[in-house]
Structure formats: C-alpha cells, structure tokens
Coordinates of N, CA, C and O and ligand atoms in Angstrom, one line a residue:
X1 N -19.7 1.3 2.8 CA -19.5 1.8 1.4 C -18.1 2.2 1.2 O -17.4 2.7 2.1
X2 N -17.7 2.0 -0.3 CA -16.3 2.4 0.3 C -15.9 3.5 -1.6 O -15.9 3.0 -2.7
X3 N -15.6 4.7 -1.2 CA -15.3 5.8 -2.1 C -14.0 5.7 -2.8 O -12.9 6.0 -2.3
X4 N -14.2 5.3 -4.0 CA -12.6 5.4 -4.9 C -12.4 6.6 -4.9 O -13.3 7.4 -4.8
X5 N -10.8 7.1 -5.1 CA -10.0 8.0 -5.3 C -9.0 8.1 -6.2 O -8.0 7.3 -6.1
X6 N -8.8 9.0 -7.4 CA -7.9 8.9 -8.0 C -6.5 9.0 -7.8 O -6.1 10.2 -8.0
X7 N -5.5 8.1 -7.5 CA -4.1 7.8 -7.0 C -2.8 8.2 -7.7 O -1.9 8.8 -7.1
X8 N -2.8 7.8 -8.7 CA -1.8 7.3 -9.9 C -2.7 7.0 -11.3 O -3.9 6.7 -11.6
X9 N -1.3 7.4 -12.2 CA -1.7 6.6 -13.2 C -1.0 5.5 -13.6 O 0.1 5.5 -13.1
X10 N -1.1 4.1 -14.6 CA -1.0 3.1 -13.9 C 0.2 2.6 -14.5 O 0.4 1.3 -14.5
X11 N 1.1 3.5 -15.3 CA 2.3 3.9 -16.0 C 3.1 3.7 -15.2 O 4.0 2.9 -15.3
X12 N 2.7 4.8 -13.7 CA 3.4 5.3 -12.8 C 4.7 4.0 -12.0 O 5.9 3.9 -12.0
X13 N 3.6 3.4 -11.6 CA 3.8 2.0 -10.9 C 4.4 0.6 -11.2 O 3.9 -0.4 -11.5
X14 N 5.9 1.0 -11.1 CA 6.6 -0.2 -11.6 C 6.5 -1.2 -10.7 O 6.2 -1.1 -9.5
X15 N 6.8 -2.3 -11.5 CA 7.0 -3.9 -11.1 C 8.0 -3.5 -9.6 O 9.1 -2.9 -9.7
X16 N 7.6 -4.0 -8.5 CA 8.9 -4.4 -7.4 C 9.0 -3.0 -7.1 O 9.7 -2.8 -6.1
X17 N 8.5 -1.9 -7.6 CA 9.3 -0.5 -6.6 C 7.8 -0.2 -5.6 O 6.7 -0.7 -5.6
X18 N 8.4 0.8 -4.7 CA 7.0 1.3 -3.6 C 6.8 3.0 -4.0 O 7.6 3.6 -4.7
X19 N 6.0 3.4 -3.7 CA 5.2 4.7 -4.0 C 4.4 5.0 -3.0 O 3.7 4.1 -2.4
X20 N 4.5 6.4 -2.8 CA 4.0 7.2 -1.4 C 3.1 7.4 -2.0 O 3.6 7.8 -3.0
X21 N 1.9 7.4 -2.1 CA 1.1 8.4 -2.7 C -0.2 8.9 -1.3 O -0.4 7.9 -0.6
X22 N -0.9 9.9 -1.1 CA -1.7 10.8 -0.5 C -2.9 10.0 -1.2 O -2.6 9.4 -2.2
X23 N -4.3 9.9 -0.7 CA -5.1 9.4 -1.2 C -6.5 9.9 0.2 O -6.8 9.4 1.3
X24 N -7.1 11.0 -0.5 CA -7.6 11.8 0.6 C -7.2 12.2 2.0 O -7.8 12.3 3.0
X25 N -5.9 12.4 1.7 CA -5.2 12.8 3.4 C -4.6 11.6 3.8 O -4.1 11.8 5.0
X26 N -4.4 10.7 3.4 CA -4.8 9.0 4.2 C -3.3 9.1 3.3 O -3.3 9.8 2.2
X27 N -1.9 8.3 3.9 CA -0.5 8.2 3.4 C -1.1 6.4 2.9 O -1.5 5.5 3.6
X28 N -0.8 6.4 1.5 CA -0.9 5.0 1.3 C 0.3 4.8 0.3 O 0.8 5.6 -0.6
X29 N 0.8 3.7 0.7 CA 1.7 2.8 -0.3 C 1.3 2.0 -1.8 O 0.4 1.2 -1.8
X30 N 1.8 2.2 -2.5 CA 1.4 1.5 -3.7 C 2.5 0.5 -4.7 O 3.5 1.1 -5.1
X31 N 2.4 -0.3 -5.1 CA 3.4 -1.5 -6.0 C 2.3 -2.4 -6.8 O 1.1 -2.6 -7.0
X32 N 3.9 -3.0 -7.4 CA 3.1 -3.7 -7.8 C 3.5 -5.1 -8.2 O 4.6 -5.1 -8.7
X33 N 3.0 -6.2 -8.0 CA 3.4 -7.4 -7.8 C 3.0 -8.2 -8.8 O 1.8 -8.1 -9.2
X34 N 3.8 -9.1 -9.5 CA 3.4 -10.0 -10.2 C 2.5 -9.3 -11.2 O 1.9 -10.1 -12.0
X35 N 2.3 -8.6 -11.3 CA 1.3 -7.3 -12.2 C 0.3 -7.2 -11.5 O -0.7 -6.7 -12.1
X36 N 0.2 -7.3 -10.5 CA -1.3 -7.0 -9.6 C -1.0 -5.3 -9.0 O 0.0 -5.3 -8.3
X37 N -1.4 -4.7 -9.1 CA -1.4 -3.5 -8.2 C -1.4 -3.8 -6.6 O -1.8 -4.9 -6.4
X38 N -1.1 -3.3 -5.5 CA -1.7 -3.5 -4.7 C -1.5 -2.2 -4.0 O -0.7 -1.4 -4.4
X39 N -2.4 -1.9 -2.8 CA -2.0 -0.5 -1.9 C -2.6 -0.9 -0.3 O -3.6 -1.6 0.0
X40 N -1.8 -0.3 0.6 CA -1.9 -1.1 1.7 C -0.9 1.0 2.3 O -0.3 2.0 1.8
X41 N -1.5 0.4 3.8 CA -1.4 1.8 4.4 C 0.5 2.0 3.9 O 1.3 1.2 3.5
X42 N 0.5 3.2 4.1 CA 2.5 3.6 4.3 C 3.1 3.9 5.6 O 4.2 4.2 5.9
X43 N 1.8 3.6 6.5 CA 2.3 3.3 7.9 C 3.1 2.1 8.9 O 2.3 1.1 9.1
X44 N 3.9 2.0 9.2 CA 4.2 0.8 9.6 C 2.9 0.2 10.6 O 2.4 1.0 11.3
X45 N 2.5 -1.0 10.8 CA 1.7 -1.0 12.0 C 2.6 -1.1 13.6 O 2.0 -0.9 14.7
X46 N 4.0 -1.4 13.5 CA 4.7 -1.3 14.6 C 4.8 -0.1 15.4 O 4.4 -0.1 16.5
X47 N 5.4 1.0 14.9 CA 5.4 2.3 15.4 C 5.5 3.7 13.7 O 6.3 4.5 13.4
X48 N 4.4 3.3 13.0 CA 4.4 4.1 11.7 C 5.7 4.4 11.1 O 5.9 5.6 11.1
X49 N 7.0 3.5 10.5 CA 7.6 3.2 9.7 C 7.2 4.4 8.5 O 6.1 4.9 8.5
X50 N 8.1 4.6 7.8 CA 7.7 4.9 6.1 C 7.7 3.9 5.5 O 8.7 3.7 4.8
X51 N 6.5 2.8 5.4 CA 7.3 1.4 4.3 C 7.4 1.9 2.9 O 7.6 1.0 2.2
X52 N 7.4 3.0 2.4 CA 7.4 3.3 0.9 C 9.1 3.3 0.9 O 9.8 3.2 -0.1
X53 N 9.4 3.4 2.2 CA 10.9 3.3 2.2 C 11.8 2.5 2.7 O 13.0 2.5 3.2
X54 N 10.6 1.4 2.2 CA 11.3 -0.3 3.1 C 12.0 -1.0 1.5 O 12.1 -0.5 0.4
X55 N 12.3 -2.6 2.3 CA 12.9 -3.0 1.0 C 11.6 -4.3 0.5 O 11.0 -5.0 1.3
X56 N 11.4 -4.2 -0.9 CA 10.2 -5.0 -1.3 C 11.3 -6.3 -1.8 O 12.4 -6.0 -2.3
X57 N 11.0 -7.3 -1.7 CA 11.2 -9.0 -2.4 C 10.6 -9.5 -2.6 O 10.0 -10.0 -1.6
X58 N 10.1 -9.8 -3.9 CA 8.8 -10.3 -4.0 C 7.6 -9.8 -3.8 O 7.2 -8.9 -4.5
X59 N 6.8 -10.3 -2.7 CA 6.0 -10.0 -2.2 C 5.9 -9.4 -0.6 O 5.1 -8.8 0.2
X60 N 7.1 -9.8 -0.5 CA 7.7 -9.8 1.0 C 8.7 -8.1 1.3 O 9.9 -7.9 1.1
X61 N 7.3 -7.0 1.9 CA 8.4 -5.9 2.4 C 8.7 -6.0 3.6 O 8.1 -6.4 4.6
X62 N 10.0 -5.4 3.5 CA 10.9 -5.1 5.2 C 10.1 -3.5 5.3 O 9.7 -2.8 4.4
X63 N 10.1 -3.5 6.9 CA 10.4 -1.9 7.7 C 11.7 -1.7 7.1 O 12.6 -2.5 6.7
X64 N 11.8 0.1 7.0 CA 12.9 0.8 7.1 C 13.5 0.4 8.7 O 14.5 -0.1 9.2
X65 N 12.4 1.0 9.2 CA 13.4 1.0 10.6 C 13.2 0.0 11.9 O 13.6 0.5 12.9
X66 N 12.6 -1.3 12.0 CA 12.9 -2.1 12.3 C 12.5 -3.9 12.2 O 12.3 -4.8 13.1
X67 N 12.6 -3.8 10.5 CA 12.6 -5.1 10.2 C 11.2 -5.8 9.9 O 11.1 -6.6 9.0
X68 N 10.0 -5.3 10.8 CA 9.2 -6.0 10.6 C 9.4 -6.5 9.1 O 10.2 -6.1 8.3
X69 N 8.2 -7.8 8.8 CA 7.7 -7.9 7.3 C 6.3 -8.3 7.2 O 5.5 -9.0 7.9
X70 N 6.1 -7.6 6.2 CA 4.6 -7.7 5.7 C 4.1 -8.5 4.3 O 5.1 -8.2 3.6
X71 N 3.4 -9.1 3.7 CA 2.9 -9.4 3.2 C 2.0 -8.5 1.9 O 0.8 -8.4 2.0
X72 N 2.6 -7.9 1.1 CA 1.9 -6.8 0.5 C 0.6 -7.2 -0.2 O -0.2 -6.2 -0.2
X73 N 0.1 -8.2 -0.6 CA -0.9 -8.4 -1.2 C -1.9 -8.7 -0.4 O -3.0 -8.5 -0.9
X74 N -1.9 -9.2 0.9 CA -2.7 -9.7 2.3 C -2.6 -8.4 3.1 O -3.6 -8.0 3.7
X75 N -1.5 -7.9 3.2 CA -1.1 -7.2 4.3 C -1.0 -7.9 6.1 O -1.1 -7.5 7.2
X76 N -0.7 -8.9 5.5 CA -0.1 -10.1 6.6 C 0.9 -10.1 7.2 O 1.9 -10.1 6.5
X77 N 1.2 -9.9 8.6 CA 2.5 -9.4 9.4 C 3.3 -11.1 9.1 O 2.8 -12.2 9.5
X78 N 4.7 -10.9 8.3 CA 4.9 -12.3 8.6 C 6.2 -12.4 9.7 O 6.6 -13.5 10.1
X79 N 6.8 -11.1 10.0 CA 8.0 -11.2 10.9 C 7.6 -10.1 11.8 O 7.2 -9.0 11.4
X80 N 7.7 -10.3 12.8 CA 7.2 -9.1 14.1 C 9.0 -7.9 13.7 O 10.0 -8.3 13.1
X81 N 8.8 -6.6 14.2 CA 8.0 -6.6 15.6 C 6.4 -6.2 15.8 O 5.7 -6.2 16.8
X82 N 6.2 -6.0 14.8 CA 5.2 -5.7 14.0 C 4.0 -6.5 14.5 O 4.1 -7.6 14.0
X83 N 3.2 -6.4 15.1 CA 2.0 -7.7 15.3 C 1.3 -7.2 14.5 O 1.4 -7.9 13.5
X84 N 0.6 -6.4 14.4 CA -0.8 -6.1 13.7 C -0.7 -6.3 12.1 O 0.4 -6.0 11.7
X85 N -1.6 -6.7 11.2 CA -1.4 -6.6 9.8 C -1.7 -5.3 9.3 O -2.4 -4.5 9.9
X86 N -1.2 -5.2 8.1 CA -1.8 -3.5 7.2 C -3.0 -3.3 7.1 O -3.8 -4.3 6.9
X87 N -3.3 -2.5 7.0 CA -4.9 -2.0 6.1 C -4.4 -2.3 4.9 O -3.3 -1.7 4.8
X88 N -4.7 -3.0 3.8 CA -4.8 -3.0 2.3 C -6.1 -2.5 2.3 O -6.8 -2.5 3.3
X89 N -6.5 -2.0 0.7 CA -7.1 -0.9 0.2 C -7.6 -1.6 -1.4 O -6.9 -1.9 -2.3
X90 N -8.8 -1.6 -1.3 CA -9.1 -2.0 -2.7 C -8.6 -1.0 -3.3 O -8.2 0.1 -2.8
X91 N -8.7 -1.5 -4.9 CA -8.2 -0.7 -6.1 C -9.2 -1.0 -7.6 O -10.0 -1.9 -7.9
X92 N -8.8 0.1 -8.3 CA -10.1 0.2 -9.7 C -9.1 0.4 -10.5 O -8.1 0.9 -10.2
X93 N -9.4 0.0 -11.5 CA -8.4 0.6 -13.0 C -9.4 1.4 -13.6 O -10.6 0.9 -13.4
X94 N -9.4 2.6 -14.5 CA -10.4 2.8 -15.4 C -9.5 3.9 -16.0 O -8.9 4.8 -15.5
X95 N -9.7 3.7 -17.1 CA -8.7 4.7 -18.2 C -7.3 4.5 -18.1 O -6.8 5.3 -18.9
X96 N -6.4 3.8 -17.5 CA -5.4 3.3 -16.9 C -5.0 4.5 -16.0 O -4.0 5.3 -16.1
X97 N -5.7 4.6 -15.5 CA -5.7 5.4 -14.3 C -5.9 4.8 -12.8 O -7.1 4.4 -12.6
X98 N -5.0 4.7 -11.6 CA -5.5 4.0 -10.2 C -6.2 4.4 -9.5 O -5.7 5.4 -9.0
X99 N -7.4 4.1 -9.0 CA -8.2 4.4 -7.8 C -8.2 3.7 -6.3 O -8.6 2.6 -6.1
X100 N -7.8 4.5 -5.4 CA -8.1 3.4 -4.6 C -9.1 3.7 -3.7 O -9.5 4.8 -3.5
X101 N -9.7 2.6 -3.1 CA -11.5 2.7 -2.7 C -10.8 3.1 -0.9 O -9.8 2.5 -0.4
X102 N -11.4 4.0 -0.3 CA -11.3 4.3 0.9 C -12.9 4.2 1.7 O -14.0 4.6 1.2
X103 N -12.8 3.6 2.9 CA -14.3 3.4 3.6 C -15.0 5.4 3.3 O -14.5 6.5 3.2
X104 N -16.0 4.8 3.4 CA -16.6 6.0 3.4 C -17.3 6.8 4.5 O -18.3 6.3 5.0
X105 N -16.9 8.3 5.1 CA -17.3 8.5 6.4 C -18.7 8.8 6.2 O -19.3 9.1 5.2
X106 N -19.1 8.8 7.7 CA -20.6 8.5 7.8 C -21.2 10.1 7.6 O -22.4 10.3 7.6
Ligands
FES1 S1 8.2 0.9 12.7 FE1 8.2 -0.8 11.3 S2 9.2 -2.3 12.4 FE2 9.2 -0.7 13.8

C-alpha cells in the first residue's frame, strides 16, 4: 500500500529546476520534465550526494559531488559511479497541489 503526502504545490515546481522537499521525514527531490512532475529520492545512491543540488539536462541529472547520472523519470543510473538506480516515488495532483505516495509501514 502506498500513503500520499502533501509535498508542494504545483506552482512551486518549475520546468528544468530541482527541489528539496521533506515528505514524512524521507529527503525527496522534485522537478519537473517535459511537464511531468517527477520525485525520486534526494539521496545520491553512490554515497548520498544532495542531487537537489546536482545539474538537471533534460532529463539527465549529474551528482554534485561525483558525476554520477541518473535518469529522473526512471531513476536509471546512466553514468556510474553510481550503480544502484533511485527510488522514484509516485505522485497525485489534486487541487494543484503535489502528493507524493510513500510505501506504507506495516
Ligand atoms: S555521491 Fe553522487 S556520485 Fe558520489
């Protein structure tokens, strides 16, 4: 089961920029692509990076601090050093407001 959370509102979230935002304790990243929303952890998976403070191209973010690239809409590692892919995070619109769905603990 997985529990939406109110994030943002969906003003907030420009085209091409990244966003820290808290989402029950949990550091998640937020953008937005092509008009899609997307949110995927703000952890790097190499050694926890800030990616909210990486550089976005397209779809394609760098690490701040070492390069990896990810895939923001998949959260697909496409350049190491990085092996592991992101957690991405579903998402809800409702009232133009962002929710993002977090698994739900047992
Ligand atoms: S922490 Fe992101 S590439 Fe090392």
């Amino acid at each position: 089961m997985t529990e939406f959370y109110k994030a943002a509102r969906l003003e907030e979230i420009k085209e091409g920029e990244l966003y820290a935002v808290e989402v029950d304790g949990e550091p998640v990243c937020l953008t937005k692509v092509e008009g899609q929303i997307c949110a995927f952890t703000d952890n790097c998976t190499h050694i926890s990076g800030p990616l909210n403070e990486g550089e976005l191209e397209g779809c394609t973010l760098t690490c701040p601090w070492h390069g990896a690239q990810f895939d923001v809409r998949t959260g697909k590692v496409l350049r190491g050093p990085a092996r592991q892919d992101l957690h991405t995070y579903s998402i809800k619109i409702e009232d133009e407001t962002i929710f993002v769905g977090l698994p739900e603990e047992e």
